[in-house]
Amino acid sequence: MITRISGAVVEAIDVDKPKMNDIVRVGDAGLIGEIVRLHEDKVVIQVYEDTTDLRVGEKAVNTYAPLSVKLAPGLLGSIFDGVQRPLEKIMEESGDFIQKGVNVDPLDTGKRWKFNPKAKAGDEVGQGSIIGDVDETSLVKHKVLVPVGISGTIESIEEGEFTINDTIAVIKTEKGKSEIKMMQEWPVRKSRPVVEKFPPNIPLITGQRVLDTFFPVAKGGTAAIPGPFGSGKTVTQNALAKWSDADIIVYVGCGERGNEMTEMLSSLPKLKDPKSGKPLMNRTILIANTSNMPVAAREASIYTGAAIAEYYRDMGYNVALMADSTSRWAEALRELSGRLEEMPGEEGYPAYLSSKIAEFYERAGRVKTLSGKTGSLTLIGAVSPPGGDISEPVAQSTLRVTRVFWALDASLANARHFPSINWLNSYSLYEEDLKDWYETNVNKGWSPLKMELMGVLAREAEVNEVVQLVGYDALAESDKLTLDIAKVIREDFLQQNAFDDIDAFTSITKQYNILNSIKRLMEAERKAVENQIPVSRFQGIKAKEMIAKMKLVTDDRLDDYVKEFDGALGEINAKKEAE
Amino acid sequence: MNDVYYKDIKKITNILLFLENVKNPAYNELVEVELEDGRVVSGQVLDAGEKFTVIQSFGETTGMNIGTTKVRLTGETAKFTVSEDILGRVFNGLGEPMDGGPAVFNGERRDINGAPINPYAREEPSEFIQTGISSIDAMNTLVRGQKLPIFSASGMKHNQLAVQIVRQAKILGENEKFAIVFGGIGITSEAANFFKSEFENSGALVRTVAFLNLSSSPSMERIILPRIALTAAEYLAHDKGMQVLVILTDMTNYCEGLKEISAAREEVPGRRGYPGYMYTDLASIFERAGKIKEKEGSVTMIPLLTMPGDDITHPIPDLTGYITEGQIVMSRDLEKKGVSPNIDVLTSLSRLMNQGIGDGKTREDHRNVANQLFAAYARGKDLKSLAEVVGEGALSESDKKFVKFFDVFEKKFVNQGYDQDRTITETLDLGWELLSMLDKSEMKRLKGAEIEKYGKWK
């Protein structure tokens, strides 16, 4: 029976056999809640739905199970709320607005899937072994795994069309027979077991030039994107979800805008995977707990996403999870902690904030799965620091554990330099790990090339300080050259239009070609400067215009374009002869 | 109706009452507090408990005491009666008529807290609203179903800007059913009168529902007011198929009210004394804007707020900016230069702009012209501050043109006054005209074909 209601936190007595983290149905409306504290006979419940109108004296019924996700074919292409209720089904049940206490199955239990066994009767299988697969979407084969905790000999296994609740195999274990279904459950707050973690040495190619070239994240790595509002966190996260070369994308819209989730929902089915030409929605799972949806479910949404992502990782896929924004998740923690009257830490956040953040990012990794395959889970979290000041607790705790920092910059955004990632403040600690990959797969000269151009950008910042003091005209020609080339790098390489069909995604080969062309332009200009040609003469030359347009050149035309560019470069030194 | 009165009050603060032994209170339940002199003040349950229950009073607690003051629980949450009869009416912050007219009957009583729109049911906002203001239409386009706040500061003419948008917005087309929902939160009676006479002059008054909480009215009503206003807006939009424009001013007063309650409850404060849940609370208001699939109507929201100390990083504008789909920022510098409306296009932003512009909506060159104007204006601004240090003589010829562009852009493009109404074609053409002050080779954001078609270079 409920004895107290304070926002999302409800106290009750007489709950049957309460255990920490058990899910409880609260009130006559049957709201979903989770036990977060036990105190003598009193149970404290965090409720995942709006508690308005909930009345003292109403009942609270234990379900005896922790908050879990249902894992089976049918997850891909779906959109769920923070506790894995499918929004489409909720709409069928309760209309355009989300009403309270809606009880729907996360997955379609009536649909029949064609199950293809990959093991046969008599085979020895362990937990996490792959016993068969299902064509879940045109892009993804769903591997059916033996649930964690079960191992033994397959007694029978059947091919055919089954629903996710039908028995497809029977495994004889030490403790007796276990019926295996396509659907299994997993408690969201617990990470799924793996055999071991490998060093991350393959990059997640995102098609975003500034990221892939200068601040790459590895498959299985962690990255943070902090930035003030309007600096393009969401646009960057969306671009990653759309274009990165992961097999599976889990996108968690955590306490963000409803219209943004709608944008994802309407654009993903139209966008095609650059490799296979199939709709990107076929590899994507969306979790939407928008800012006006209940705060406790927002806290859970990150874990729901992580558990689903780990499940696909265990099939041997490269999975990337984007969480936008982890600050809203931290705020949900703060709000709930406040209601629980816990002792607050810095800025009112609970003392366990940083350990929770670390725990979440630790779920990333490139791993050997229980079935012996290699899979990875990359975690990319947006952070929304108040006023854009990253000295606050959430940003600081995040930066301590993530290895890539993409620093979004309001002044770049204001000048409409997108993606507004500050090249001087950002960093990637994976550079060394990934060096070999780039040198083997792209070009031997990759590392020195990008270091050289980054050097130009760093030098630009210094020269600009001098300009502030003495003016542009007083600069040495070599410094003017630095400014000239830096401008080309900024405008023609770093800037990328997420809304242009071609520019939205740049292959790694093309990135190399643009970079290399800029470098060759720089060398040609440097030589010309040595020959006493002033930098002012390089304005509007053809070679530069060609670099500016290179981002819009499709990959198949790239070789010809680069050849033409070679010709244009000659023009720079020809100028000398013309004199 | 529940006729049980509770007298077991243990503590009264300026806005809260602590009661003991209330039978089965509900969270957010509406209550009536009856004073000895017969005065009735409404309030709501903030913390419902078997042993003690906390009540937030919407009115002043002046005159309440322990002993004779009694509390009645109404058995329901705060509701507002909606029907088409609310158009043309004026209500107070609690939804009671304050224009001398009768109460609204024959309507449906709806919970003022609403329910979150299912993201799956939302339609992506994509219909262009022409406000006739160049710095908004061209650079920070407003679309139907968007929530786009105006960040102002004390002493600026944000009210004029809001009225200009209401007057000029092509949401007011003759064929469309439109309505304005106006929420005045803690505004002065002068401001209230200004809005009223402006709506009257533009003929929009009969299509307006106004909710007024004047600075002299109880501050606790301010917490309720936006929720009632949005309940009305949602009804008109989603039930009656109207294009609804919601103006909420001033959200800063709302947030101050929130802080007041939080302090009274002795909660652990978040940043600068504002409650930790302010983001969630504001989101429950702002996220009520939107469009729903296969439905005619829309709720477009323009909340106004004054940035304390002109500081955009203050928690109020900061949290608002994280929730809304952009912001229109009014700048002190431009105001001093005499530019009106003093909109700073660089710090302003409309996140839904891309969906609402382009071929078939505004014009195919819109995106690129806007980008070019942004880039040129930003560059002009940098160069201008540089010129102030090193002297304009030290700039290159091309750079001097940018500085000149910077000034002319503010003077001609932004500074259109509060009366001029420009079509989007006029606005974009003006943009092209100004760009022609610069060298063609600097036009990196424009396509060759666009320059050919619209360029004004001689």
Short mmCIF file of N, CA, C and O in Angstrom, two decimals, chain A residues 1 3-7 51-56 79 87-88 91 96-98 227-230 233 255 257-259 262-263 265-266 291-292 298 328 331 334-335 344 384-387 414 416 467-468 470-471 473 491-492 495 499, chain B residues 24-29 47-50 75 77 115-122 124-125 140 145 238 268 271 276-277 279-280 283 287 292 295 318 321-325 327 346-349 351 354-355 374 389-390 394 444-445:
data_model
loop_
_atom_site.label_atom_id
_atom_site.label_comp_id
_atom_site.label_asym_id
_atom_site.label_seq_id
_atom_site.Cartn_x
_atom_site.Cartn_y
_atom_site.Cartn_z
N MET A 1 0.83 -1.20 0.00
CA MET A 1 0.00 0.00 0.00
C MET A 1 0.87 1.25 0.00
O MET A 1 1.86 1.32 0.72
N THR A 3 2.23 4.80 0.83
CA THR A 3 2.14 5.66 2.01
C THR A 3 2.61 7.08 1.73
O THR A 3 2.34 8.00 2.48
N ARG A 4 3.34 7.27 0.65
CA ARG A 4 3.80 8.62 0.36
C ARG A 4 4.15 8.76 -1.13
O ARG A 4 4.67 7.83 -1.73
N ILE A 5 3.84 9.93 -1.69
CA ILE A 5 4.19 10.19 -3.10
C ILE A 5 4.86 11.55 -3.17
O ILE A 5 4.29 12.56 -2.75
N SER A 6 6.05 11.57 -3.68
CA SER A 6 6.73 12.83 -3.89
C SER A 6 7.37 12.77 -5.28
O SER A 6 8.44 12.21 -5.46
N GLY A 7 6.66 13.29 -6.25
CA GLY A 7 7.16 13.23 -7.63
C GLY A 7 7.31 11.78 -8.07
O GLY A 7 6.42 10.96 -7.88
N THR A 51 3.36 10.51 -11.85
CA THR A 51 2.61 10.05 -10.68
C THR A 51 1.42 10.95 -10.33
O THR A 51 0.79 10.75 -9.30
N THR A 52 1.14 11.94 -11.15
CA THR A 52 -0.01 12.79 -10.91
C THR A 52 -1.26 11.94 -10.74
O THR A 52 -1.47 11.01 -11.52
N ASP A 53 -2.04 12.27 -9.71
CA ASP A 53 -3.30 11.57 -9.48
C ASP A 53 -3.13 10.23 -8.75
O ASP A 53 -4.11 9.58 -8.44
N LEU A 54 -1.89 9.83 -8.55
CA LEU A 54 -1.67 8.61 -7.77
C LEU A 54 -2.04 8.93 -6.33
O LEU A 54 -1.72 10.00 -5.84
N ARG A 55 -2.70 7.99 -5.63
CA ARG A 55 -3.28 8.31 -4.34
C ARG A 55 -2.67 7.46 -3.23
O ARG A 55 -2.40 6.27 -3.41
N VAL A 56 -2.44 8.08 -2.10
CA VAL A 56 -2.00 7.33 -0.92
C VAL A 56 -3.08 6.31 -0.60
O VAL A 56 -4.27 6.62 -0.68
N ILE A 79 11.26 1.79 -32.37
CA ILE A 79 11.51 2.92 -31.48
C ILE A 79 10.82 2.62 -30.16
O ILE A 79 9.63 2.33 -30.11
N LEU A 87 6.94 2.66 -28.95
CA LEU A 87 6.09 3.85 -29.05
C LEU A 87 4.97 3.67 -30.06
O LEU A 87 3.89 4.23 -29.93
N GLU A 88 5.23 2.86 -31.07
CA GLU A 88 4.19 2.63 -32.07
C GLU A 88 2.98 1.92 -31.45
O GLU A 88 1.84 2.29 -31.66
N MET A 91 1.05 4.10 -29.18
CA MET A 91 0.15 4.98 -29.93
C MET A 91 -1.14 4.26 -30.30
O MET A 91 -2.21 4.82 -30.20
N ASP A 96 -2.40 9.75 -29.64
CA ASP A 96 -1.26 10.61 -29.94
C ASP A 96 -0.48 11.03 -28.70
O ASP A 96 0.68 11.42 -28.78
N PHE A 97 -1.13 10.98 -27.55
CA PHE A 97 -0.45 11.35 -26.32
C PHE A 97 -0.21 10.10 -25.48
O PHE A 97 -1.04 9.19 -25.50
N ILE A 98 0.92 10.08 -24.78
CA ILE A 98 1.24 8.89 -24.00
C ILE A 98 0.47 8.92 -22.67
O ILE A 98 0.71 9.77 -21.84
N GLY A 227 29.26 20.31 -25.30
CA GLY A 227 29.12 21.59 -25.98
C GLY A 227 27.89 22.32 -25.51
O GLY A 227 26.93 21.70 -25.07
N PRO A 228 27.91 23.66 -25.59
CA PRO A 228 26.73 24.43 -25.20
C PRO A 228 25.59 24.22 -26.19
O PRO A 228 25.79 23.61 -27.24
N PHE A 229 24.42 24.72 -25.87
CA PHE A 229 23.30 24.51 -26.78
C PHE A 229 23.54 25.25 -28.09
O PHE A 229 24.18 26.27 -28.13
N GLY A 230 23.07 24.64 -29.16
CA GLY A 230 23.23 25.28 -30.47
C GLY A 230 24.58 25.05 -31.09
O GLY A 230 24.87 25.56 -32.15
N LYS A 233 25.64 19.42 -31.12
CA LYS A 233 25.81 18.08 -30.55
C LYS A 233 24.91 17.08 -31.25
O LYS A 233 25.34 16.02 -31.67
N GLY A 255 16.12 12.50 -22.75
CA GLY A 255 15.76 13.82 -22.24
C GLY A 255 15.97 14.93 -23.25
O GLY A 255 16.26 16.05 -22.88
N ARG A 257 14.76 16.60 -27.35
CA ARG A 257 13.55 17.12 -27.98
C ARG A 257 12.76 16.06 -28.76
O ARG A 257 13.35 15.24 -29.45
N GLY A 258 11.44 16.15 -28.65
CA GLY A 258 10.58 15.22 -29.37
C GLY A 258 10.75 15.36 -30.88
O GLY A 258 10.82 14.37 -31.60
N ASN A 259 10.83 16.60 -31.34
CA ASN A 259 10.91 16.80 -32.79
C ASN A 259 12.19 16.22 -33.38
O ASN A 259 12.23 15.85 -34.54
N THR A 262 11.61 12.65 -34.01
CA THR A 262 10.76 12.54 -35.19
C THR A 262 11.58 12.70 -36.46
O THR A 262 11.36 12.01 -37.45
N GLU A 263 12.54 13.62 -36.39
CA GLU A 263 13.40 13.85 -37.56
C GLU A 263 14.17 12.56 -37.88
O GLU A 263 14.25 12.14 -39.04
N LEU A 265 13.30 9.56 -37.07
CA LEU A 265 12.33 8.56 -37.52
C LEU A 265 11.94 8.76 -38.97
O LEU A 265 11.71 7.80 -39.70
N SER A 266 11.85 10.02 -39.39
CA SER A 266 11.40 10.24 -40.76
C SER A 266 12.57 10.19 -41.74
O SER A 266 12.37 9.87 -42.90
N SER A 291 12.41 14.96 -23.24
CA SER A 291 12.55 15.72 -22.01
C SER A 291 11.27 15.81 -21.20
O SER A 291 11.30 16.00 -20.00
N ASN A 292 10.11 15.69 -21.89
CA ASN A 292 8.86 15.82 -21.15
C ASN A 292 8.30 14.46 -20.72
O ASN A 292 7.26 14.38 -20.11
N ARG A 298 13.93 8.14 -17.98
CA ARG A 298 15.09 8.71 -18.64
C ARG A 298 16.37 8.13 -18.03
O ARG A 298 17.32 7.83 -18.73
N ARG A 328 21.42 14.92 -19.36
CA ARG A 328 20.01 14.81 -18.95
C ARG A 328 19.81 13.56 -18.10
O ARG A 328 18.97 13.52 -17.21
N GLU A 331 21.09 14.48 -14.77
CA GLU A 331 20.12 15.31 -14.09
C GLU A 331 18.98 14.49 -13.53
O GLU A 331 18.42 14.79 -12.47
N ARG A 334 20.16 13.15 -10.42
CA ARG A 334 20.16 14.18 -9.40
C ARG A 334 18.76 14.41 -8.85
O ARG A 334 18.57 14.52 -7.64
N GLU A 335 17.80 14.45 -9.76
CA GLU A 335 16.43 14.70 -9.34
C GLU A 335 15.94 13.58 -8.43
O GLU A 335 15.34 13.81 -7.38
N PRO A 344 23.74 15.41 -0.97
CA PRO A 344 24.21 15.80 -2.30
C PRO A 344 25.71 16.04 -2.35
O PRO A 344 26.32 16.42 -1.36
N SER A 384 25.83 18.02 -22.13
CA SER A 384 25.30 19.38 -22.27
C SER A 384 25.64 20.19 -21.03
O SER A 384 24.83 20.31 -20.13
N PRO A 385 26.85 20.70 -20.95
CA PRO A 385 27.23 21.41 -19.73
C PRO A 385 26.51 22.76 -19.62
O PRO A 385 26.37 23.45 -20.62
N PRO A 386 26.05 23.11 -18.42
CA PRO A 386 25.37 24.39 -18.25
C PRO A 386 26.27 25.53 -18.71
O PRO A 386 27.43 25.60 -18.33
N GLY A 387 25.73 26.39 -19.55
CA GLY A 387 26.47 27.54 -20.01
C GLY A 387 27.68 27.17 -20.84
O GLY A 387 28.53 28.02 -21.11
N ASN A 414 28.42 29.87 -34.11
CA ASN A 414 27.85 31.18 -34.44
C ASN A 414 28.32 31.66 -35.80
O ASN A 414 27.59 32.34 -36.51
N ARG A 416 28.75 29.74 -38.15
CA ARG A 416 28.24 28.67 -39.00
C ARG A 416 29.38 27.81 -39.56
O ARG A 416 29.35 27.41 -40.71
N VAL A 467 48.68 39.04 -35.42
CA VAL A 467 47.89 39.94 -36.25
C VAL A 467 47.11 40.93 -35.38
O VAL A 467 47.02 42.11 -35.70
N GLN A 468 46.62 40.44 -34.28
CA GLN A 468 45.87 41.31 -33.37
C GLN A 468 46.72 42.50 -32.91
O GLN A 468 46.21 43.55 -32.57
N VAL A 470 49.85 43.65 -34.59
CA VAL A 470 50.54 44.46 -35.59
C VAL A 470 49.79 44.60 -36.90
O VAL A 470 50.20 45.38 -37.76
N GLY A 471 48.72 43.86 -37.08
CA GLY A 471 47.99 43.94 -38.34
C GLY A 471 48.53 42.94 -39.34
O GLY A 471 49.66 42.47 -39.23
N ASP A 473 49.24 43.27 -42.58
CA ASP A 473 50.26 43.70 -43.55
C ASP A 473 51.67 43.58 -43.02
O ASP A 473 52.63 43.42 -43.77
N GLU A 491 38.05 25.82 -44.24
CA GLU A 491 36.82 25.96 -45.04
C GLU A 491 36.57 24.77 -45.95
O GLU A 491 35.43 24.42 -46.20
N ASP A 492 37.64 24.19 -46.45
CA ASP A 492 37.43 23.16 -47.47
C ASP A 492 37.62 21.74 -46.96
O ASP A 492 37.33 20.79 -47.65
N GLN A 495 35.15 22.04 -42.49
CA GLN A 495 33.72 22.32 -42.60
C GLN A 495 33.06 21.26 -43.46
O GLN A 495 33.57 20.90 -44.51
N PHE A 499 23.82 18.49 -44.39
CA PHE A 499 22.54 18.48 -45.10
C PHE A 499 22.70 18.37 -46.61
O PHE A 499 21.74 18.43 -47.35
N ASN B 24 -5.87 9.55 2.27
CA ASN B 24 -5.64 9.22 0.87
C ASN B 24 -5.51 10.41 -0.07
O ASN B 24 -6.27 10.52 -1.04
N PRO B 25 -4.57 11.29 0.18
CA PRO B 25 -4.38 12.39 -0.77
C PRO B 25 -3.74 11.86 -2.06
O PRO B 25 -3.06 10.84 -2.03
N ALA B 26 -3.98 12.55 -3.16
CA ALA B 26 -3.34 12.17 -4.42
C ALA B 26 -2.27 13.19 -4.76
O ALA B 26 -2.37 14.36 -4.39
N TYR B 27 -1.26 12.73 -5.46
CA TYR B 27 -0.19 13.63 -5.86
C TYR B 27 -0.74 14.64 -6.88
O TYR B 27 -1.46 14.27 -7.80
N ASN B 28 -0.41 15.91 -6.68
CA ASN B 28 -0.88 17.01 -7.55
C ASN B 28 -2.39 17.28 -7.44
O ASN B 28 -2.95 17.97 -8.27
N GLU B 29 -3.03 16.71 -6.42
CA GLU B 29 -4.47 16.95 -6.25
C GLU B 29 -4.73 18.41 -5.91
O GLU B 29 -3.97 19.06 -5.19
N ASP B 47 3.39 16.99 -1.98
CA ASP B 47 3.96 15.78 -1.41
C ASP B 47 2.82 15.10 -0.66
O ASP B 47 2.30 15.65 0.32
N ALA B 48 2.39 13.96 -1.15
CA ALA B 48 1.24 13.28 -0.55
C ALA B 48 1.75 12.19 0.38
O ALA B 48 2.53 11.35 -0.05
N GLY B 49 1.35 12.21 1.63
CA GLY B 49 1.83 11.18 2.54
C GLY B 49 0.76 10.76 3.51
O GLY B 49 -0.19 11.48 3.78
N GLU B 50 0.96 9.55 4.02
CA GLU B 50 0.01 9.01 4.99
C GLU B 50 0.06 9.84 6.27
O GLU B 50 -0.95 10.14 6.87
N GLY B 75 -10.40 16.07 -4.78
CA GLY B 75 -10.54 14.76 -5.41
C GLY B 75 -10.12 14.74 -6.86
O GLY B 75 -10.21 13.72 -7.54
N THR B 77 -7.26 16.58 -10.02
CA THR B 77 -6.12 17.44 -10.29
C THR B 77 -6.62 18.72 -10.94
O THR B 77 -7.79 18.81 -11.33
N ALA B 115 -0.42 15.44 -21.43
CA ALA B 115 0.35 14.21 -21.48
C ALA B 115 1.37 14.40 -22.58
O ALA B 115 1.12 15.14 -23.52
N PRO B 116 2.53 13.77 -22.45
CA PRO B 116 3.54 13.97 -23.48
C PRO B 116 3.09 13.44 -24.84
O PRO B 116 2.49 12.37 -24.92
N ILE B 117 3.38 14.20 -25.89
CA ILE B 117 3.07 13.72 -27.24
C ILE B 117 3.98 12.53 -27.51
O ILE B 117 5.18 12.59 -27.26
N ASN B 118 3.42 11.47 -27.99
CA ASN B 118 4.21 10.31 -28.38
C ASN B 118 5.12 10.70 -29.55
O ASN B 118 4.63 11.16 -30.57
N PRO B 119 6.46 10.58 -29.39
CA PRO B 119 7.35 10.99 -30.48
C PRO B 119 6.99 10.31 -31.80
O PRO B 119 7.22 10.85 -32.87
N TYR B 120 6.40 9.14 -31.70
CA TYR B 120 6.02 8.40 -32.90
C TYR B 120 4.84 9.07 -33.61
O TYR B 120 4.66 8.92 -34.81
N ALA B 121 4.04 9.82 -32.83
CA ALA B 121 2.86 10.45 -33.42
C ALA B 121 3.16 11.84 -33.95
O ALA B 121 2.33 12.46 -34.61
N ARG B 122 4.34 12.33 -33.63
CA ARG B 122 4.68 13.69 -34.06
C ARG B 122 4.92 13.77 -35.55
O ARG B 122 5.42 12.85 -36.17
N GLU B 124 7.08 15.94 -38.28
CA GLU B 124 8.22 16.83 -38.31
C GLU B 124 7.78 18.21 -38.80
O GLU B 124 7.20 18.32 -39.87
N PRO B 125 8.01 19.26 -38.02
CA PRO B 125 7.57 20.59 -38.45
C PRO B 125 8.32 21.00 -39.72
O PRO B 125 9.54 20.89 -39.77
N ASN B 140 16.98 32.71 -39.49
CA ASN B 140 16.58 31.85 -38.37
C ASN B 140 15.11 31.51 -38.50
O ASN B 140 14.28 31.83 -37.66
N GLY B 145 4.82 24.53 -35.52
CA GLY B 145 5.05 23.45 -34.56
C GLY B 145 6.38 23.58 -33.85
O GLY B 145 6.74 22.72 -33.06
N HIS B 238 -5.21 20.61 -31.69
CA HIS B 238 -5.37 19.20 -32.03
C HIS B 238 -6.83 18.75 -32.10
O HIS B 238 -7.15 17.81 -32.80
N VAL B 268 17.41 20.72 -2.05
CA VAL B 268 18.80 20.98 -2.39
C VAL B 268 18.81 21.72 -3.72
O VAL B 268 18.28 21.23 -4.71
N ARG B 271 21.91 24.71 -9.86
CA ARG B 271 22.75 25.86 -10.15
C ARG B 271 22.10 27.17 -9.75
O ARG B 271 20.92 27.38 -9.99
N GLY B 276 17.03 21.64 -9.15
CA GLY B 276 17.69 20.70 -10.06
C GLY B 276 16.77 20.19 -11.15
O GLY B 276 17.23 19.79 -12.20
N TYR B 277 15.46 20.23 -10.88
CA TYR B 277 14.52 19.69 -11.86
C TYR B 277 13.98 20.76 -12.80
O TYR B 277 13.01 20.55 -13.51
N TYR B 279 15.08 21.90 -15.56
CA TYR B 279 15.11 21.47 -16.97
C TYR B 279 13.87 20.65 -17.29
O TYR B 279 13.15 20.91 -18.26
N THR B 280 13.60 19.64 -16.46
CA THR B 280 12.45 18.77 -16.69
C THR B 280 11.16 19.57 -16.65
O THR B 280 10.26 19.37 -17.46
N ALA B 283 10.79 21.66 -19.70
CA ALA B 283 10.52 20.78 -20.84
C ALA B 283 9.04 20.39 -20.88
O ALA B 283 8.44 20.28 -21.94
N GLU B 287 7.80 21.35 -24.51
CA GLU B 287 7.61 20.21 -25.40
C GLU B 287 6.14 20.05 -25.83
O GLU B 287 5.82 19.19 -26.62
N ILE B 292 0.93 17.03 -34.95
CA ILE B 292 0.65 15.60 -34.87
C ILE B 292 0.29 15.10 -36.26
O ILE B 292 -0.39 15.78 -37.02
N LYS B 295 -3.06 15.40 -38.59
CA LYS B 295 -3.98 16.36 -37.98
C LYS B 295 -3.67 17.74 -38.54
O LYS B 295 -2.51 18.05 -38.83
N ASP B 318 19.86 29.33 -20.44
CA ASP B 318 20.67 28.15 -20.74
C ASP B 318 19.79 26.90 -20.87
O ASP B 318 19.82 26.20 -21.87
N GLY B 321 17.41 27.12 -23.82
CA GLY B 321 18.07 26.87 -25.10
C GLY B 321 18.32 25.39 -25.35
O GLY B 321 18.32 24.94 -26.49
N TYR B 322 18.51 24.64 -24.27
CA TYR B 322 18.72 23.20 -24.43
C TYR B 322 17.43 22.47 -24.79
O TYR B 322 17.45 21.35 -25.27
N ILE B 323 16.29 23.09 -24.50
CA ILE B 323 15.02 22.41 -24.76
C ILE B 323 14.40 22.89 -26.08
O ILE B 323 13.87 22.09 -26.85
N THR B 324 14.47 24.18 -26.32
CA THR B 324 13.78 24.74 -27.47
C THR B 324 14.55 24.48 -28.76
O THR B 324 15.71 24.11 -28.72
N GLU B 325 13.88 24.71 -29.86
CA GLU B 325 14.51 24.45 -31.16
C GLU B 325 15.12 25.73 -31.69
O GLU B 325 14.74 26.24 -32.74
N GLN B 327 16.83 29.82 -30.77
CA GLN B 327 16.52 31.00 -29.99
C GLN B 327 16.76 32.24 -30.84
O GLN B 327 17.61 32.22 -31.72
N LEU B 346 23.85 36.18 -35.31
CA LEU B 346 24.90 35.18 -35.11
C LEU B 346 24.62 34.28 -33.91
O LEU B 346 24.83 33.08 -33.98
N THR B 347 24.16 34.84 -32.82
CA THR B 347 23.87 33.98 -31.67
C THR B 347 22.46 33.40 -31.74
O THR B 347 22.12 32.51 -30.99
N SER B 348 21.65 33.91 -32.66
CA SER B 348 20.33 33.33 -32.84
C SER B 348 20.45 32.06 -33.68
O SER B 348 21.44 31.86 -34.36
N LEU B 349 19.42 31.24 -33.59
CA LEU B 349 19.47 29.97 -34.30
C LEU B 349 18.07 29.40 -34.41
O LEU B 349 17.27 29.54 -33.50
N ARG B 351 16.73 25.66 -35.23
CA ARG B 351 17.16 24.31 -35.53
C ARG B 351 16.31 23.64 -36.59
O ARG B 351 16.70 22.65 -37.16
N ASN B 354 16.16 24.17 -41.68
CA ASN B 354 16.38 23.41 -42.91
C ASN B 354 15.13 22.72 -43.42
O ASN B 354 14.95 22.55 -44.61
N GLN B 355 14.28 22.31 -42.48
CA GLN B 355 13.07 21.60 -42.89
C GLN B 355 12.07 22.54 -43.53
O GLN B 355 11.20 22.10 -44.26
N PHE B 374 25.57 34.72 -43.18
CA PHE B 374 26.17 34.43 -41.87
C PHE B 374 27.68 34.55 -41.91
O PHE B 374 28.30 35.21 -41.09
N VAL B 389 41.77 47.72 -33.55
CA VAL B 389 43.08 47.63 -32.90
C VAL B 389 44.18 48.17 -33.80
O VAL B 389 44.98 49.00 -33.39
N VAL B 390 44.18 47.67 -35.04
CA VAL B 390 45.33 47.99 -35.89
C VAL B 390 45.04 49.11 -36.90
O VAL B 390 45.93 49.53 -37.63
N ALA B 394 45.27 48.91 -42.21
CA ALA B 394 46.05 47.68 -42.25
C ALA B 394 45.29 46.52 -42.89
O ALA B 394 45.84 45.44 -43.08
N LYS B 444 31.90 31.61 -51.17
CA LYS B 444 32.16 30.17 -51.13
C LYS B 444 30.90 29.34 -50.89
O LYS B 444 30.89 28.15 -51.16
N ARG B 445 29.88 29.93 -50.31
CA ARG B 445 28.70 29.14 -49.95
C ARG B 445 27.65 29.12 -51.06
O ARG B 445 26.67 28.43 -50.97
#
